[in-house]
XYZ file of C-alpha atoms in Angstrom:
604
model
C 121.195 110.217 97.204
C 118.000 109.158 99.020
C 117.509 110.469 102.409
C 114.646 108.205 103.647
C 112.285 108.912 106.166
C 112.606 111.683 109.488
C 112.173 110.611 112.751
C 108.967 111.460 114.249
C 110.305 113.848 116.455
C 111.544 115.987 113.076
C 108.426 115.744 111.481
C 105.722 119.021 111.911
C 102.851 119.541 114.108
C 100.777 120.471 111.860
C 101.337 117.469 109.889
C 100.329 115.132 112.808
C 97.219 114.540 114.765
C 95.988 116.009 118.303
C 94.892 113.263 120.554
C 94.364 115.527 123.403
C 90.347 114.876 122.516
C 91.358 111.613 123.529
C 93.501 111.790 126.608
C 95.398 114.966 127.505
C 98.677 113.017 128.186
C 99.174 109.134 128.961
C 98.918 109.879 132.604
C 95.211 110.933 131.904
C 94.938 107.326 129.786
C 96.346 105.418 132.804
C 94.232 107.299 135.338
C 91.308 105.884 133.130
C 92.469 102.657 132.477
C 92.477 102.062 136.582
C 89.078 103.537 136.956
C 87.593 101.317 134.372
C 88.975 98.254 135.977
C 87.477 99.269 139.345
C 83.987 99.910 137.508
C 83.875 96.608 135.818
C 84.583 95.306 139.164
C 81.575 97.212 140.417
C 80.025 96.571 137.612
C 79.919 92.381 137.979
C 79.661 92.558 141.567
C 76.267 94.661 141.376
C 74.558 93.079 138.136
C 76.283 89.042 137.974
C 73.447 86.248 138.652
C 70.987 89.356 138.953
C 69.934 89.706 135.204
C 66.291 87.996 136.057
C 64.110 89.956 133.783
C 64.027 92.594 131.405
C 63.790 95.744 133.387
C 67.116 94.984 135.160
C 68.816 93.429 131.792
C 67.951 96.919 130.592
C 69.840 98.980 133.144
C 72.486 96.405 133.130
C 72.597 97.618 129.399
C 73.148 101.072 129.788
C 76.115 101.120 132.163
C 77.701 98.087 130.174
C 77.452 100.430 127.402
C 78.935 103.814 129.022
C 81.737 101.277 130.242
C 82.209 100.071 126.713
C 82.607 103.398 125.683
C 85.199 103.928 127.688
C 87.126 101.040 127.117
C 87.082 102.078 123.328
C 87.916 105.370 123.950
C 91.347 103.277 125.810
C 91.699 100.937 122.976
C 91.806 103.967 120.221
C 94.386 105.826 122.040
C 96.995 103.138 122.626
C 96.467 102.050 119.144
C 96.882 105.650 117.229
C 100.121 106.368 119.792
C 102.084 103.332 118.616
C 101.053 103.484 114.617
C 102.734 106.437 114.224
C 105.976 105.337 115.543
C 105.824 101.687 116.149
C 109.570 102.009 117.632
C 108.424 104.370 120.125
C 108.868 102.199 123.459
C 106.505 104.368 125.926
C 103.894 104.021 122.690
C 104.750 99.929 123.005
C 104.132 100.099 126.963
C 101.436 101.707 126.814
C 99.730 98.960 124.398
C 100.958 96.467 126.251
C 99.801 97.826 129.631
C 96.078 97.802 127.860
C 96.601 94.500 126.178
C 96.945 92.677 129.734
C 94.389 94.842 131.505
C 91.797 94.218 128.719
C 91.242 90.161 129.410
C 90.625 90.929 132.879
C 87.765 93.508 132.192
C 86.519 91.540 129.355
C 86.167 88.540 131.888
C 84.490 91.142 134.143
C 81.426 91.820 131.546
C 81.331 88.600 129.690
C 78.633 87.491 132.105
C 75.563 90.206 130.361
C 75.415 88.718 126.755
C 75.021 85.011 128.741
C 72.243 86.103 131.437
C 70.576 87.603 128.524
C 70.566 84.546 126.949
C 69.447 82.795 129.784
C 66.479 84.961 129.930
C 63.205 82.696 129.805
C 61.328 83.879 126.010
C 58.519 85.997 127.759
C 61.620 87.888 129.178
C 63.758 88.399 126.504
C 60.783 89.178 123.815
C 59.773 91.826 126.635
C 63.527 93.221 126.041
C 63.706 93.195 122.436
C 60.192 95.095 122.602
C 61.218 97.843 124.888
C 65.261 98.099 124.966
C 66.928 101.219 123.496
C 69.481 98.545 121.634
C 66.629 96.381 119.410
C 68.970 95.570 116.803
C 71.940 94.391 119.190
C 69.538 92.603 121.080
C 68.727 90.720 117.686
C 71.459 90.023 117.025
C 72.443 88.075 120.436
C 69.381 86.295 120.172
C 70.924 84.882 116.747
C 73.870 84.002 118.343
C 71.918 82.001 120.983
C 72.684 78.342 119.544
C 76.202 78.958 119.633
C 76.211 80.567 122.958
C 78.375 78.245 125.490
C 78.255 77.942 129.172
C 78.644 81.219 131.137
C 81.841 79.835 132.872
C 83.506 79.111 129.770
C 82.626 82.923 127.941
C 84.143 84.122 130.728
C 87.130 82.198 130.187
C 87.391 82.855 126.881
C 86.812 86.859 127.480
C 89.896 86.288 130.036
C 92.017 84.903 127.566
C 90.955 87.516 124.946
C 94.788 89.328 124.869
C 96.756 85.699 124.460
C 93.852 85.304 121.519
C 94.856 88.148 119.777
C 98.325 88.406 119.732
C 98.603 87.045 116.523
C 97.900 90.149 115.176
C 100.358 91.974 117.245
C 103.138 89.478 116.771
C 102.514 90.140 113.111
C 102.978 93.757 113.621
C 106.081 93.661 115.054
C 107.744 90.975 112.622
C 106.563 93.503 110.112
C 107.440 97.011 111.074
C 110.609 96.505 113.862
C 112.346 92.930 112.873
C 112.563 93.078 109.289
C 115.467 94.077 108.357
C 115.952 95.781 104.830
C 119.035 96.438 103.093
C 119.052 99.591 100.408
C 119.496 98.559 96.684
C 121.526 100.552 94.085
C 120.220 102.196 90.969
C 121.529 103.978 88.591
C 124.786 104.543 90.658
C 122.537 105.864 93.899
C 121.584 104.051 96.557
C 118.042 103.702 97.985
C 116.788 103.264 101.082
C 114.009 100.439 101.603
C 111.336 99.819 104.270
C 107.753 99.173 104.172
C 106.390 102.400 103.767
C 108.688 103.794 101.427
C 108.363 100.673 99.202
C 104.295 101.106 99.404
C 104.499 104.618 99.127
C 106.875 105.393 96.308
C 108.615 102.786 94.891
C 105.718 100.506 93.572
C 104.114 102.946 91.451
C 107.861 104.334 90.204
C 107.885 105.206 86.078
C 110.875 103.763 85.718
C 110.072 99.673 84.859
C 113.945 98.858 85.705
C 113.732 100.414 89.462
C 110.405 98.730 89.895
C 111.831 95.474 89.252
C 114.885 96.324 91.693
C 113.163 97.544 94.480
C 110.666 94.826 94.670
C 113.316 92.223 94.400
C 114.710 94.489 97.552
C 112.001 94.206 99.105
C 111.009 91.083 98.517
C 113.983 88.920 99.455
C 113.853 90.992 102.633
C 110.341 89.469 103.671
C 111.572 86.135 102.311
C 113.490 85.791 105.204
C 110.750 86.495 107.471
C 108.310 84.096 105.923
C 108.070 80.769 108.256
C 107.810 82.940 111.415
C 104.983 84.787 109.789
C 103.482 81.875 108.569
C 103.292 80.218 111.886
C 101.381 83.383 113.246
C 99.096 83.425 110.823
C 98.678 79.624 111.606
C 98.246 80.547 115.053
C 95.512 83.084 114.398
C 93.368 81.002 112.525
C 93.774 77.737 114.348
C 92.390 79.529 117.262
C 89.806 80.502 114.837
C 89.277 77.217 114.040
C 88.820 76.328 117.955
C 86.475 78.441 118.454
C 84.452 77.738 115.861
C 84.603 73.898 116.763
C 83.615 74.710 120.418
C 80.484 76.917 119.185
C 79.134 74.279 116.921
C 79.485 76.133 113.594
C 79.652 74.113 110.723
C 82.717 75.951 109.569
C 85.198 78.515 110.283
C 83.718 80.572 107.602
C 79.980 80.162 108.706
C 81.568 81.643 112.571
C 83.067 84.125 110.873
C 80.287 85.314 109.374
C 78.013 85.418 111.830
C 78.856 88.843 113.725
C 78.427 90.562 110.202
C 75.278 89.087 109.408
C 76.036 87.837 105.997
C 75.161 84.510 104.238
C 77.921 81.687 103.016
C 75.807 82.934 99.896
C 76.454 86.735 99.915
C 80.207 85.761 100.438
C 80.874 83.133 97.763
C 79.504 84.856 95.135
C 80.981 88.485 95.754
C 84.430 86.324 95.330
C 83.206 83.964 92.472
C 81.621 86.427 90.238
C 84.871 89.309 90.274
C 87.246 86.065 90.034
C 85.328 85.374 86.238
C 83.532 88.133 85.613
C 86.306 91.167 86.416
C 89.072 88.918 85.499
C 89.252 89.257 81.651
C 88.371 93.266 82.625
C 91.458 93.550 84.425
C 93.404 91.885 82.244
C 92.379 94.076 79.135
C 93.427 96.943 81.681
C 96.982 95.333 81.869
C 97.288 95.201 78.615
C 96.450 98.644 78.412
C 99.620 99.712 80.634
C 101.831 97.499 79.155
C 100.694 99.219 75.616
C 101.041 103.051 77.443
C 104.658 101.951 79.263
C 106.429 100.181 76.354
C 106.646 97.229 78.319
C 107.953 93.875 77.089
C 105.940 92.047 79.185
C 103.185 92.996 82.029
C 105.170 91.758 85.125
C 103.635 91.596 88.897
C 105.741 94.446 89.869
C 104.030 96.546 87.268
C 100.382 96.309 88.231
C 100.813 99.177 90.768
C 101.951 101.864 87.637
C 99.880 104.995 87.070
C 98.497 104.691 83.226
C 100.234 108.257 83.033
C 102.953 109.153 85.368
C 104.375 111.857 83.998
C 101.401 113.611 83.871
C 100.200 112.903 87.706
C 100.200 116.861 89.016
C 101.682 117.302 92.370
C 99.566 118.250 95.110
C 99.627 120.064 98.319
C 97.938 118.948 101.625
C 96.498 122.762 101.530
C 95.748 121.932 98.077
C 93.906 118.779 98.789
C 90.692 121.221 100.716
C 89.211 122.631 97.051
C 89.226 118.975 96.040
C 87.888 117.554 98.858
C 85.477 119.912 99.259
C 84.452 120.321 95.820
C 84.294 116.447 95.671
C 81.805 116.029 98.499
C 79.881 119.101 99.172
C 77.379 117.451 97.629
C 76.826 115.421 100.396
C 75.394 118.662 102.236
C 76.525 121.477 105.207
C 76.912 119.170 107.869
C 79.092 117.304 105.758
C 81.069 119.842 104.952
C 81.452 121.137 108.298
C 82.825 118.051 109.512
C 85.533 117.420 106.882
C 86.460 121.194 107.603
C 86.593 120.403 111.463
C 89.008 117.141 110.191
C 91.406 119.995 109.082
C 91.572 122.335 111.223
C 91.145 120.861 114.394
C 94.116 118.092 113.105
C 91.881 114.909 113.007
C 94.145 113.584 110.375
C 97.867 112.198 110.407
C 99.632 113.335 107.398
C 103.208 112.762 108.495
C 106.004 110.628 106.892
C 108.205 109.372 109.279
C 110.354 106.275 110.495
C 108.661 103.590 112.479
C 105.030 104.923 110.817
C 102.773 101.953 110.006
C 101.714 101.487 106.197
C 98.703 102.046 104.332
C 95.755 104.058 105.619
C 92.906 103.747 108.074
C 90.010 105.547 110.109
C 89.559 104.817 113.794
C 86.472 106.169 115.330
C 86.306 106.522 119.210
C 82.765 107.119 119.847
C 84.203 109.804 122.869
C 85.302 112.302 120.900
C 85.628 112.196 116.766
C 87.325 110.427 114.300
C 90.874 109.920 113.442
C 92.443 109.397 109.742
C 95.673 108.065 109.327
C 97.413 108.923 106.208
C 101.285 108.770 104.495
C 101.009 111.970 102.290
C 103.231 111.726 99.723
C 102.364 115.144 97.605
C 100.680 112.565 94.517
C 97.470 114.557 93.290
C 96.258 110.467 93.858
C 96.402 110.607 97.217
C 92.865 113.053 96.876
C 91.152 109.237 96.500
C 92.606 108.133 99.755
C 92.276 110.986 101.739
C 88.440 111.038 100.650
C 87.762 107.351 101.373
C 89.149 107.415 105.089
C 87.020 110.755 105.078
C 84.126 108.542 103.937
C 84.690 106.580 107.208
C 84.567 109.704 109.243
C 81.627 111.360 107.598
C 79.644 107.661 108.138
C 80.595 107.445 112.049
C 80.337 111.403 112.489
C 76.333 110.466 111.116
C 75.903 107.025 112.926
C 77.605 108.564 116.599
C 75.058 111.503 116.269
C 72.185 109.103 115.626
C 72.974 105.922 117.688
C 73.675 104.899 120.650
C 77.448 103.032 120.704
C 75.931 99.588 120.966
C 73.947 99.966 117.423
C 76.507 102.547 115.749
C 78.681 100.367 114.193
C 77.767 99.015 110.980
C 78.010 95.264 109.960
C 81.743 94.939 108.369
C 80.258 93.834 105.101
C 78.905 97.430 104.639
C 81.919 99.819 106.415
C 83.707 100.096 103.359
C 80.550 101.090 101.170
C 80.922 105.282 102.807
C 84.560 105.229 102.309
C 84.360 103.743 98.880
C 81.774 105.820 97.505
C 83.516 109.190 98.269
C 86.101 107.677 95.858
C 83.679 107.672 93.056
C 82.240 111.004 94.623
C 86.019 112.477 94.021
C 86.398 110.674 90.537
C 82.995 112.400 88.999
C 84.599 116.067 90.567
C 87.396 115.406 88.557
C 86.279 114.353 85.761
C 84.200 117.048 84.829
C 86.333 120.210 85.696
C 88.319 119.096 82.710
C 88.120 118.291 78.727
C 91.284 117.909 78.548
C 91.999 113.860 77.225
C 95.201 113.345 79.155
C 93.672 114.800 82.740
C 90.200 112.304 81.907
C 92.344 109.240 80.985
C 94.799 110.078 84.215
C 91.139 110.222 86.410
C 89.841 106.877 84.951
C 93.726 104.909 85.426
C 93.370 106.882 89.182
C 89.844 105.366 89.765
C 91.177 101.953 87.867
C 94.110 101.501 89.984
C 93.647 103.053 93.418
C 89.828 102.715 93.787
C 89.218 99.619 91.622
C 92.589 97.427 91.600
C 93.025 98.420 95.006
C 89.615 97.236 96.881
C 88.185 95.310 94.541
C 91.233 92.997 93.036
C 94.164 93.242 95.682
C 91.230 92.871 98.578
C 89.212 90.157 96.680
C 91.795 88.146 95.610
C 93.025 87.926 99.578
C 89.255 87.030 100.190
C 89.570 83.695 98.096
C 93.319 83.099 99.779
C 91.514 83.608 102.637
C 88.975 81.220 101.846
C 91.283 78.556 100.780
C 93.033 78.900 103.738
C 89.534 78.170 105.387
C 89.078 75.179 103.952
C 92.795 73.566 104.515
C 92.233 74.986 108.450
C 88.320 73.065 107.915
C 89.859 69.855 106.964
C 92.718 69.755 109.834
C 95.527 70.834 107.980
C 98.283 73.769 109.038
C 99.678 75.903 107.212
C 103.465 76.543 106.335
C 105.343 79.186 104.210
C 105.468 76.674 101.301
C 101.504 76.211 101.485
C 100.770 80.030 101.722
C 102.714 80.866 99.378
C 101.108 78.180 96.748
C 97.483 79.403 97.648
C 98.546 82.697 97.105
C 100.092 82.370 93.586
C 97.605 79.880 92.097
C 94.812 83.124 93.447
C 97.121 85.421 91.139
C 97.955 83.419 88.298
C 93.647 82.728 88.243
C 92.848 86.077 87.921
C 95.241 87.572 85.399
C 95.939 84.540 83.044
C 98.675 84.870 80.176
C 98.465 88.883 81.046
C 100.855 89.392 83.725
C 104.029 87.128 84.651
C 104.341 86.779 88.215
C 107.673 87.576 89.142
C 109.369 85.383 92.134
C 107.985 87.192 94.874
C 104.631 87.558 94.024
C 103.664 84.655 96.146
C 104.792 86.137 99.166
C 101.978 89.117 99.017
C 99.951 87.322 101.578
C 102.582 88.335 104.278
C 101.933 92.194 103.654
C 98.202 92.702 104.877
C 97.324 92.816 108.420
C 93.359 92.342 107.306
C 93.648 88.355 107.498
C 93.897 88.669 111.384
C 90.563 90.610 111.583
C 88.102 87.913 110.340
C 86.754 87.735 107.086
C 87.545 91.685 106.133
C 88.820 90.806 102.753
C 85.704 90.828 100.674
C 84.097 93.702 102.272
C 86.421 95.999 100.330
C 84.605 94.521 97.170
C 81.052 94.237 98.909
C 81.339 98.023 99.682
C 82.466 99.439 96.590
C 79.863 97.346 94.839
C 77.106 99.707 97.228
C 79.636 102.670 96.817
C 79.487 102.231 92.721
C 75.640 101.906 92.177
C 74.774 104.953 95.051
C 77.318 107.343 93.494
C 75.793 106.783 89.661
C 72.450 107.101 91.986
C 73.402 110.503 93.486
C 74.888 111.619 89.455
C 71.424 110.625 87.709
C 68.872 111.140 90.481
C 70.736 113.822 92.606
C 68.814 115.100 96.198
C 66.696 112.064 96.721
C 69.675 109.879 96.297
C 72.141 112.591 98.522
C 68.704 112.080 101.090
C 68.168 108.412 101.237
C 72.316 107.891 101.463
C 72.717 109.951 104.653
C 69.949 108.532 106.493
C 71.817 104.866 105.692
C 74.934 106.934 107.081
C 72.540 107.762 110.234
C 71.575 104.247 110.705
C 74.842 102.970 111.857
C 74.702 99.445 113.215
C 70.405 99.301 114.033
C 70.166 97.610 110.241
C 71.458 94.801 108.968
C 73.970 95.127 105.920
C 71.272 94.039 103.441
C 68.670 96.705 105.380
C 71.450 99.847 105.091
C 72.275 98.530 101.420
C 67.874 98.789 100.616
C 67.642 101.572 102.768
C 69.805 103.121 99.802
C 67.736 101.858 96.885
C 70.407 98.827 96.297
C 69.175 95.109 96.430
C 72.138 92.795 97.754
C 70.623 90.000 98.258
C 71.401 89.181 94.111
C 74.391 89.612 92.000
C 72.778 92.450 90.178
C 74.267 95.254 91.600
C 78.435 93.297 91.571
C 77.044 92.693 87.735
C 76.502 96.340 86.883
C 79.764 97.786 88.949
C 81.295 95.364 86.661
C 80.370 96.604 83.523
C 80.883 100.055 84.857
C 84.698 99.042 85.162
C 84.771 97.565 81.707
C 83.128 100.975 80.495
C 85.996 102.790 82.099
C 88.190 99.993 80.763
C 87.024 100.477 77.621
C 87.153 104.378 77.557
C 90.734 104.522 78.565
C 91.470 102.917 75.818
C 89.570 104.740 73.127
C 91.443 107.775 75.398
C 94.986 106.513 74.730
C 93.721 105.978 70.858
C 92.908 109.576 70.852
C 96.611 110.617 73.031
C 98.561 108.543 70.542
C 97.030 110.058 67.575
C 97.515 113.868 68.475
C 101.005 113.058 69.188
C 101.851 111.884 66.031
């Protein structure tokens, strides 16, 4: 009998993260949170109507940014408290506490980015010649045509919490209303909620549990599908709105703006994987539906490791020789900081009820970064834990060198660090062994989590996502019924006559939180396109390509995407580099196979 999940208060220290680098208690947080309120106050008492040249725009700058860094230190710490325990209600206070105060100190500073922009030219050339923040500067001044009246950024900075609560609302419909019933197999009964179905169930060897737990799991969300439809709705009708009021052609084009990427760029990172990696991936189904025996390749089967039986169990203890065997490479300092992610608990291996799914990185530019993690004991989670180390390593770098307004990096590139460790881990792996079983369990690891993971499940929400764009463009909403259309035409595109989609399948646009943060899709693909070509980089060319990678790490935000990508030795301004990661997947594709040949054979 299945046990499910502890409560958080069962599960062990050691196995959770410290965020006393971040506030020694939430006393100390709402200490802060009043004093930042007061200095905002200050703040647009002292500097409102007074930016009049570039001297004082440039002390404005400095203070906005210490105040900034405060207010991200606040928005880190009530976000880490509640996603480890989303039921926790002083965790939910707490959020919401921050979530009201934020629109009124976001109304407080709104005024800067405007007077800057009101600057005559002589002025604000002056600034971007001698400020400390060029490329943010820059990047404002692109921004300028779109820029409205003063009064009304303020208003919209004001009404910044009411503007995102989409994403919140989704949230809580997802981790504390849904309510899931267990499902019997086998003559046990198993528990079922989100994390245990992402977790453990959808990668399960057996193919008849798979298909009951994800009809569990799936009428369970069923039920929940017009309310989350109508937040989604909300979120990008507001979109929509804003774009509209800015003058952007479309919400895609506004959208794209703050990562400094062209409609161009965007299309054809969706475009190309939708034809190009298509008939790949499909040959790869094939492939598992050849290993497993299966009758047929069904939705619920995508997730399977090519060799399950084989997967070795592995230790968070365990997980340091392959983490730092993996990416030592990447040099002392490095290595230092991934040991400093251990031992001084940066990371949040715990298991528990009310824990929010999947994994992520936060980075308060205060203290260090945080990694957020579900270990489950699967040698596979290695290629997780290094890519959310990959975001650490990237904003350990970029914090050192940069001040906080140029140290974050356009989103188009964020995921290129994290996704490149994942190759980084992939090459350690696969040669510390000869054996054919352990190389064709690397290359189905690298397939499925790395590649079928960023670069199918996140692409093909990118062109949902940008079918939803064009409905929202043309004045339509969007229901359940709509959604879930968009989302199984997207599937049945990609895979063709090689995998039935099982009722269900169209609801997989309710399970993401990433189509409430912009255009975030894609980047999963754009990244591991940059991650791909710099890892087979740092394996033919090694120290020049280790140097020329960490000073892109040290860049941070000062460089466009397409500057950090060249800065690296890739060009992504053409399709060249997408084409070649391509064919590097059909290689592994291809070698699988010719693997399994070899498997089969001995074992007859």
């Amino acid at each position: 009998m299945s046990q499910g999940l502890p409560n958080r208060k069962d599960v062990s220290s050691s196995e959770t993260w410290d965020l006393k680098d971040l506030f020694q208690n939430d006393d100390a947080f709402y200490e802060t949170l009043e004093e930042i309120m007061a200095s905002t106050i200050d703040f647009n008492k002292r500097f409102a109507g007074q930016l009049t040249n570039y001297q004082i725009a440039e002390k404005a700058l400095h203070e906005y940014e210490t105040l900034l860094i405060q207010l991200d230190r606040l928005g880190n710490y009530s976000e880490l408290r509640l996603s480890v325990d989303t039921s926790d209600e002083t965790a939910q206070q707490l959020n919401a506490k921050l979530n009201t105060s934020y629109g009124k100190i976001a109304s407080q500073l709104s005024f800067l980015e405007s007077e800057i922009l009101d600057l005559d030219d002589d002025e604000l050339q002056h600034l971007l010649a001698e400020t400390q923040y060029p490329h943010y500067i820059q990047q404002l001044i692109q921004r300028k045509p779109y820029q409205l009246d003063p009064k009304v950024e303020q208003t919209l900075a004001s009404l910044s919490p009411t503007i995102n609560q989409p994403y919140d609302l989704y949230g809580t419909t997802k981790m504390l209303d849904i309510a899931f019933e267990s499902f019997e197999h086998e003559n046990v009964d198993y528990p079922m909620d989100y994390a245990t179905f992402e977790n453990e169930y959808e990668d399960h060897a057996d193919a008849d549990f798979r298909k009951k737990s994800f009809k569990s799991f799936s009428d369970a969300i069923k039920r929940y599908q017009h309310t989350t439809a109508a937040t989604y709705n909300m979120q990008v009708q507001q979109e929509k709105i804003e774009a509209d009021l800015r003058g952007y052609d479309s919400v895609i084009d506004y959208l794209l703006q703050e990562q400094e990427v062209t409609r161009d760029m965007f299309d054809r990172q969706i475009d190309v994987i939708m034809s190009d990696l298509a008939p790949v991936m499909q040959k790869y189904a094939k492939l598992l539906q050849r290993v497993h025996g299966l009758d047929k390749m069904r939705f619920e089967d995508l997730k399977i490791s090519i060799d399950p039986t084989y997967e070795p169990d592995i230790s968070i203890e365990e997980s340091k020789k392959y983490i730092y065997g993996a990416l030592n490479v990447l040099g002392d300092d490095y290595t230092s900081m991934l040991e400093s992610a251990y031992q001084n608990r940066w990371i949040d291996f715990a298991q528990n009820k009310g824990k929010d799914t999947g994994a992520f990185c936060a980075s308060p530019y205060f203290t260090h970064s945080y990694v957020f993690i579900s270990w489950t004991g699967k040698m596979a989670e290695t290629f997780v834990l290094a890519h959310e180390l990959g975001h650490a390593g990237h904003f350990t770098l970029a914090q050192t060198h940069q001040n906080f307004l140029e140290s974050e990096a356009s989103m188009y590139f964020v995921e290129a660090p994290s996704t490149m460790n994942e190759m980084l881990m992939a090459n350690y792996l696969f040669n510390h062994s000869d054996d054919p079983r352990f190389k064709r369990w690397v290359i189905g690891s690298i397939l499925s989590r790395t590649y079928y993971h960023n670069m199918v499940t996140h692409l093909l929400e990118a062109a949902y996502q940008r079918e939803v764009y064009k409905k929202v463009d043309n004045g339509e909403s969007l229901t359940a019924p709509v959604l879930n259309d968009i989302m199984l035409n997207v599937y049945q595109t990609f895979f063709g006559d090689a995998v039935e989609m099982t009722d269900g399948a169209e609801l997989t646009w309710m399970r993401q939180p990433h189509y409430y943060m912009g255009l975030y899709s894609y980047t999963y693909s754009a990244g591991l396109t940059i991650g791909t070509v710099v890892s087979q980089k740092i394996k033919n060319e090694g120290q020049p390509a280790v140097d020329a990678w960490l000073n892109t790490l040290k860049s941070g935000g000062s460089l466009s995407p397409v500057e950090l990508a060249n800065q690296a030795g890739v060009d992504i301004t053409t399709e060249a580099p997408l084409k070649d990661t391509i064919r590097y997947i059909s290689e592994l594709v291809d070698e699988a196979i010719a693997l399994t040949d070899k498997i089969e054979g001995q074992s007859k």
